[in-house]
Short mmCIF file of C-alpha atoms in Angstrom, two decimals:
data_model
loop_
_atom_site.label_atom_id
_atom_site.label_comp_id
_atom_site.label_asym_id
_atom_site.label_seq_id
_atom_site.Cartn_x
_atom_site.Cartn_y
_atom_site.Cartn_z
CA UNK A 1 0.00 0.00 0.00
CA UNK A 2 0.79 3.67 -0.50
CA UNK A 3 2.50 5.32 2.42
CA UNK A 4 0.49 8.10 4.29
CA UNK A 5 1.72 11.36 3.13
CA UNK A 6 2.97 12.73 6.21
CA UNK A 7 5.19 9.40 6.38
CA UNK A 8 6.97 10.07 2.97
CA UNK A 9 10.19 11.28 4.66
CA UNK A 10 12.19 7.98 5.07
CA UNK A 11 13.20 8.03 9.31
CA UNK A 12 16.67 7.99 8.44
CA UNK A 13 16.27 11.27 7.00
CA UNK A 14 14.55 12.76 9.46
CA UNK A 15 17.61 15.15 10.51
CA UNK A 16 17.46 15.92 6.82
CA UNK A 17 14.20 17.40 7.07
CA UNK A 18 10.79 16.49 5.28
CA UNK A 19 9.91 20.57 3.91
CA UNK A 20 6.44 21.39 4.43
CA UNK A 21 4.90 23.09 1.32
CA UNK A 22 3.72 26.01 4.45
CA UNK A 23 7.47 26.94 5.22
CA UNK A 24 7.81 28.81 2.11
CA UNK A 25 4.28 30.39 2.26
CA UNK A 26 4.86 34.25 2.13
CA UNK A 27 2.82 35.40 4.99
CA UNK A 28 0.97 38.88 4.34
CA UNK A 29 -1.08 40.69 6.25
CA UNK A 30 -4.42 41.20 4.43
CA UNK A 31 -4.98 43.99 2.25
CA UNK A 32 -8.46 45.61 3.65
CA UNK A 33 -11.71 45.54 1.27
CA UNK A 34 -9.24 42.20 -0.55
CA UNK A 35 -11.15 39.06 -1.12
CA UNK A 36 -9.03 35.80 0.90
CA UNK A 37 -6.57 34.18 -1.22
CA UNK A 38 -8.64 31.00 -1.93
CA UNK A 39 -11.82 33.15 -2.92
CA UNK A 40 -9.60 35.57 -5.65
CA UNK A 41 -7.95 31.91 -7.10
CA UNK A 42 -10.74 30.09 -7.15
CA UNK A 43 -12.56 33.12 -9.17
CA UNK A 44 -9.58 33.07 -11.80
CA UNK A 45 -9.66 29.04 -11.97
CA UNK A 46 -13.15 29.44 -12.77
CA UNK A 47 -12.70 31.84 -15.48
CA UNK A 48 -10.34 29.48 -16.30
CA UNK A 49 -12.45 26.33 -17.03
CA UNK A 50 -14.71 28.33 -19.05
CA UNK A 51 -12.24 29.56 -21.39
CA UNK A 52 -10.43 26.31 -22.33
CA UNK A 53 -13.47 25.10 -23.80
CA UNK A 54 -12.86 22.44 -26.68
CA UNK A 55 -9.09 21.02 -26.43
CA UNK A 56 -7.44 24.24 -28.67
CA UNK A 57 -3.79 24.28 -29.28
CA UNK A 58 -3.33 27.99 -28.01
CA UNK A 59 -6.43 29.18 -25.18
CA UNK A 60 -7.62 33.19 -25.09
CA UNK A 61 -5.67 35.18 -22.39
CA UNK A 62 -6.81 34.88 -18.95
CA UNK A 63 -8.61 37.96 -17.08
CA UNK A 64 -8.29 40.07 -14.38
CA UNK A 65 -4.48 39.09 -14.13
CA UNK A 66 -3.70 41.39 -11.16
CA UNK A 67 -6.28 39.85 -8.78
CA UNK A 68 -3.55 36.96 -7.62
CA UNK A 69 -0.47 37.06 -6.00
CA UNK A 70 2.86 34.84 -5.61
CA UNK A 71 1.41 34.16 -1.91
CA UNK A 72 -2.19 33.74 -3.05
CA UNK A 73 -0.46 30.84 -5.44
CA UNK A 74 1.54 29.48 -3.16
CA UNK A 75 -1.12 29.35 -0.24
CA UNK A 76 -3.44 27.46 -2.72
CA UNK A 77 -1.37 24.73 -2.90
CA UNK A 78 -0.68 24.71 0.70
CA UNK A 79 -4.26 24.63 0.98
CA UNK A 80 -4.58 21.58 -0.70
CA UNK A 81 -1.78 19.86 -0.12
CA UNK A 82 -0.88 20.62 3.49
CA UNK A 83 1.44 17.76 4.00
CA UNK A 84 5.04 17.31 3.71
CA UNK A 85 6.88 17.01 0.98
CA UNK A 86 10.99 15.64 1.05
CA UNK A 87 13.18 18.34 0.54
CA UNK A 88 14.80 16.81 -2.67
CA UNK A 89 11.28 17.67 -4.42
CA UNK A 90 10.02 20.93 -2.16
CA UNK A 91 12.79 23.09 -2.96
CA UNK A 92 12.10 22.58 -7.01
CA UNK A 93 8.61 22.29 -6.77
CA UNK A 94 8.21 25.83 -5.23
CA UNK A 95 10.92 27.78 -7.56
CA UNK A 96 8.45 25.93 -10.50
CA UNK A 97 5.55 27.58 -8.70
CA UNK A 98 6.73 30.78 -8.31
CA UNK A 99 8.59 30.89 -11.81
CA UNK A 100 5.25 29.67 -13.16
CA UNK A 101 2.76 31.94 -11.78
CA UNK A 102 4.87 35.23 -12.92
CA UNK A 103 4.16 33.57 -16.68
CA UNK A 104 0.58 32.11 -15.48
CA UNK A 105 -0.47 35.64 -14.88
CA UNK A 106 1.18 37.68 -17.56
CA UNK A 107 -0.85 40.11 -19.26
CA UNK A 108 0.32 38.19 -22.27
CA UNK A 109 -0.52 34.45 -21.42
CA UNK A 110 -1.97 31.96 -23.49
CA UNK A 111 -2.55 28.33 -22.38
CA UNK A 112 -0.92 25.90 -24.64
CA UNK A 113 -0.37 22.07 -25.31
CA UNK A 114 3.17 22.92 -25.96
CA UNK A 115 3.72 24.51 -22.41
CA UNK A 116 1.59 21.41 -20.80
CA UNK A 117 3.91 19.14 -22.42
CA UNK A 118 7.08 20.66 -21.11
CA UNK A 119 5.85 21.24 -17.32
CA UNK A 120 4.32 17.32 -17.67
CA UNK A 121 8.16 16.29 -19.29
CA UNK A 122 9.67 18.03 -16.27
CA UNK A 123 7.43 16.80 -13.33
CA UNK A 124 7.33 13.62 -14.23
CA UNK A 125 11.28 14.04 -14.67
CA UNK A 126 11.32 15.52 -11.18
CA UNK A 127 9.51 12.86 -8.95
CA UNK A 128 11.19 9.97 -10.90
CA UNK A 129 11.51 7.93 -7.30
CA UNK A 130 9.26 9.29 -5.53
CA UNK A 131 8.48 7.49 -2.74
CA UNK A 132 4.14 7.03 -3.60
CA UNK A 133 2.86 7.68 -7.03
CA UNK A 134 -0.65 8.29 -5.41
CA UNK A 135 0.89 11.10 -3.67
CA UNK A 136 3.27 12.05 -6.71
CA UNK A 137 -0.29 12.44 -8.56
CA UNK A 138 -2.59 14.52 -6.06
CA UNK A 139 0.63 17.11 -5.74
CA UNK A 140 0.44 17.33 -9.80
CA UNK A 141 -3.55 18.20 -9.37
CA UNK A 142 -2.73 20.05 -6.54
CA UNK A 143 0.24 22.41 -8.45
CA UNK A 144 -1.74 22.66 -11.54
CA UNK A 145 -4.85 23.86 -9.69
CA UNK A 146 -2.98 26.48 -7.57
CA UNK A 147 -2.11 27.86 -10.82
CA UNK A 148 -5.84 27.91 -12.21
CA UNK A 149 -5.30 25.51 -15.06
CA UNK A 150 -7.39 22.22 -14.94
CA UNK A 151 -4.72 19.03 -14.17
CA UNK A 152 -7.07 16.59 -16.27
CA UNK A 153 -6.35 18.69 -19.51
CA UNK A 154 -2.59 19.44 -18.87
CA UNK A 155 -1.79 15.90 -18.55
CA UNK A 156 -4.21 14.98 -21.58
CA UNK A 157 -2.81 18.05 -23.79
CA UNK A 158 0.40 16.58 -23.02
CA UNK A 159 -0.11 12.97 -23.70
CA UNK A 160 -1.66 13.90 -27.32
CA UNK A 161 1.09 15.83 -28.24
CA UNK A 162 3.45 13.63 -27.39
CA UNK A 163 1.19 11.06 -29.09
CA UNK A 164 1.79 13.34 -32.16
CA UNK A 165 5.14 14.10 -31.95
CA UNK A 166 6.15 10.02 -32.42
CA UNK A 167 4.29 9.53 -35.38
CA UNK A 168 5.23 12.65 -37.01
CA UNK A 169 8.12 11.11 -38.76
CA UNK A 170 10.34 14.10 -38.47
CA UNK A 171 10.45 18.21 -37.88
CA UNK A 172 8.52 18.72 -41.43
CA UNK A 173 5.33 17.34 -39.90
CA UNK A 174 5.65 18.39 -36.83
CA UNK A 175 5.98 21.98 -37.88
CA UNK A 176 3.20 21.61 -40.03
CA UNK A 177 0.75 21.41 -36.64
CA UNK A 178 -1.36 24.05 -36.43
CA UNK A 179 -0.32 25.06 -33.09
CA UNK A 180 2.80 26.23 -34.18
CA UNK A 181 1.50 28.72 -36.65
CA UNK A 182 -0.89 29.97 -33.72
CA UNK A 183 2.38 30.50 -31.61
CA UNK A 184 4.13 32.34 -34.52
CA UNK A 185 1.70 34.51 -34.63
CA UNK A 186 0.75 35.38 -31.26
CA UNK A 187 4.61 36.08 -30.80
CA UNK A 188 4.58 38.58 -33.67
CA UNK A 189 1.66 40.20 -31.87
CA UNK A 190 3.89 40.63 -28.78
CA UNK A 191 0.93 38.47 -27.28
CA UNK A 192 2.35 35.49 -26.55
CA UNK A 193 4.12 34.48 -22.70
CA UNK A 194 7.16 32.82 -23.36
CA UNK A 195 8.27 29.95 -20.50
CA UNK A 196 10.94 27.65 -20.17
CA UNK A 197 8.42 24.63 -20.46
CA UNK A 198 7.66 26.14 -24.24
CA UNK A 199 11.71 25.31 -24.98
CA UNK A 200 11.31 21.82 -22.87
CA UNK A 201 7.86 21.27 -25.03
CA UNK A 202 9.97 21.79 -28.21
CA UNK A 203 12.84 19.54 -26.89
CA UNK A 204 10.62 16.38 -25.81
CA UNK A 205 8.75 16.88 -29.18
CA UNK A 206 11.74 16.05 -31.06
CA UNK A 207 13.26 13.77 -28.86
CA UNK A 208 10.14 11.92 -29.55
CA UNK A 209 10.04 12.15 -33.19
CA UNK A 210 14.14 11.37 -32.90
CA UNK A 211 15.36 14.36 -34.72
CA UNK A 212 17.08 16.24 -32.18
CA UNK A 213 19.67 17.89 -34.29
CA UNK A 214 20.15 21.76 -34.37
CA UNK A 215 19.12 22.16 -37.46
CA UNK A 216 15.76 20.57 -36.46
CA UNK A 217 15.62 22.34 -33.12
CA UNK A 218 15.85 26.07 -34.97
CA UNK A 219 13.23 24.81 -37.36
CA UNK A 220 10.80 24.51 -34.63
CA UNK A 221 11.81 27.42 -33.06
CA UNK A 222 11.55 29.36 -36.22
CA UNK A 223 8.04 27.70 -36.91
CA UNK A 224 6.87 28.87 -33.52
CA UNK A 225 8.05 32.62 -33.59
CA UNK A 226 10.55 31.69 -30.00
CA UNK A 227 13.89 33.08 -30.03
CA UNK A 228 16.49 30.38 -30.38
CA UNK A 229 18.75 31.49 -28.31
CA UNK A 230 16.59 31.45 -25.43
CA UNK A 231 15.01 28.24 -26.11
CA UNK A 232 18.56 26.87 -25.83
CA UNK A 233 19.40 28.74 -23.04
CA UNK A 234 16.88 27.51 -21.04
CA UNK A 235 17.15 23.72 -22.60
CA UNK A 236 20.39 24.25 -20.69
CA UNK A 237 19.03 25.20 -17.29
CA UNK A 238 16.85 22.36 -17.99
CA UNK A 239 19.47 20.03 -17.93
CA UNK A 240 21.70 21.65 -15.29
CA UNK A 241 18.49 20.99 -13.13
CA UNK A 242 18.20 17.35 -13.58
CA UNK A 243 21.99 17.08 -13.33
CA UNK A 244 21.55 18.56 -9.45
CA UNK A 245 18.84 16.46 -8.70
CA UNK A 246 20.51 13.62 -9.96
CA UNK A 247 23.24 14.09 -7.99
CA UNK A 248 20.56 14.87 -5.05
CA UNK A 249 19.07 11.73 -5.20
CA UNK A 250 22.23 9.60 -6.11
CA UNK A 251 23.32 11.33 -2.02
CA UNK A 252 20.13 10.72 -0.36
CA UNK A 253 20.43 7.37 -1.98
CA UNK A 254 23.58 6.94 0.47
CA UNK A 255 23.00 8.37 3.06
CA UNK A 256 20.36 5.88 3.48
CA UNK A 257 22.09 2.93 2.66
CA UNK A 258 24.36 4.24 5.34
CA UNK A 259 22.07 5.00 7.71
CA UNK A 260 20.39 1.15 6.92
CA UNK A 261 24.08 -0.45 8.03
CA UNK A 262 24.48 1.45 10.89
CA UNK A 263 20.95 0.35 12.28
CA UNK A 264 21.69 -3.31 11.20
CA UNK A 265 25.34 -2.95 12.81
CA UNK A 266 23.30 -1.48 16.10
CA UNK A 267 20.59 -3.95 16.08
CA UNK A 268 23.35 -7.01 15.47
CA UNK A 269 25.34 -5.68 18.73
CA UNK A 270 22.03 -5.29 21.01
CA UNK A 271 21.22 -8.73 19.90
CA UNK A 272 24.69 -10.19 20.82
CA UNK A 273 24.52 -8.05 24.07
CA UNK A 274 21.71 -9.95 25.27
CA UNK A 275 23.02 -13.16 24.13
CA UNK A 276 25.84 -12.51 26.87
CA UNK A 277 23.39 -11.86 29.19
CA UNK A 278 21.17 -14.76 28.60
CA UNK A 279 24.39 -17.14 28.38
CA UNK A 280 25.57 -15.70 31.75
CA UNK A 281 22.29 -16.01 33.27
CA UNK A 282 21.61 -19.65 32.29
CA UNK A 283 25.61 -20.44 33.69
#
């Protein structure tokens, strides 16, 4: 069975400290004649639904963009996911919050599959080893809510791209998706909010389709109107990232294996200390 999720920090690591999503929680005192937090995000998440309508490649810009704040975003998914979370994943999950809500509420944004399939490609990339997958789910929901998008669609937007992208056959017909015109063009509008996920999306597209050459990579990047410099400056970060938490894991990895002996070692001399004192009782 699933562990509990207050019980996902493994005890050896308990000096190494489970982070609760609340310890990073901006606390503000409330601006008078201000609606609470969960009433002003709930408002834009319903706004939200009822824009996305049919499954477009490229949504209408959200509303009243001003109405939410870093700390309204972040208390949201306190809100709903009040439990802790091992440091390993806390400390990236909240920069991806806070990074994303800055785009999420850009006068300029526009949902898109392409984003969804980056921030799915990282995520997933993120809590490879998580300790529950029931709890690795309910903190997607729970992120993608905070951020008034709908969790159901980002992961299905995702999946159908992807889908997509590995029959394409190549960057000729993936470029040739409709979507990508629809970027070009809200980015020669000066409408279109540009995030690191859109450079991931374009990366995991043509990983998929195996044509991950330059050439193909400024193709793409051409097609959708993104600067190419940026989209491989931030394919770098990308990369830089999962190199850390590699090397995160790979440490917590020993330290636990560590931590495992010493408790066996311990446990082996209790047991042999009352051996000794059984065998000098019974003499």
């Amino acid at each position: 069975p699933s562990p509990e999720p207050h019980t996902l920090c493994p005890q050896p690591l308990i000096k190494m400290a489970c982070m609760s999503a609340t310890a990073s929680v901006a606390r503000v005192a409330p601006v008078a004649g201000r609606a609470p937090a969960s009433r002003r995000a709930a408002s834009v998440r319903s706004a939200a639904v009822g824009r996305t309508g049919t499954q477009a490649a490229v949504g209408e810009a959200a509303t009243d963009l001003n109405a939410v704040t870093v700390a309204d975003t972040k208390q949201t998914f306190v809100d709903s996911y009040p439990f802790p979370i091992p440091s390993i994943w806390s400390v990236a999950l909240q920069e991806l919050l806070v990074t994303q809500h800055f785009v999420r509420y850009s006068t300029k944004y526009s949902y898109s599959k392409l984003s969804s399939l980056g921030f799915v490609s990282v995520y997933d990339q993120l809590f490879e080893g998580f300790p529950s997958d029931d709890e690795k789910a309910k903190i997607f929901e729970c992120f993608v809510t905070a951020l008034a998008e709908d969790p159901v669609k980002v992961r299905a937007d995702a999946e159908e791209l992807a889908a997509f992208a590995q029959v394409a056959g190549g960057v000729d017909a993936i470029v040739a998706n409709p979507m990508f015109a629809s970027m070009k063009e809200l980015n020669e509008a000066k409408k279109f909010a540009y995030s690191r996920y859109d450079a991931i999306g374009l990366f995991r597209m043509l990983e998929l389709a195996s044509a991950t050459d330059p050439a193909a990579l400024e193709k793409m990047a051409t097609s959708s109107g993104l600067q190419l410099k940026k989209v491989n400056g931030d394919l770098g970060l990308y990369k830089a990232l999962l190199s850390k938490l590699a090397a995160s894991k790979e440490l917590m990895k020993e330290i636990l294996e560590r931590e495992q002996r010493k408790q066996k070692e311990r446990d082996a001399a209790k047991a042999a200390k009352a051996a000794a004192k059984a065998a000098e009782a019974s003499a």
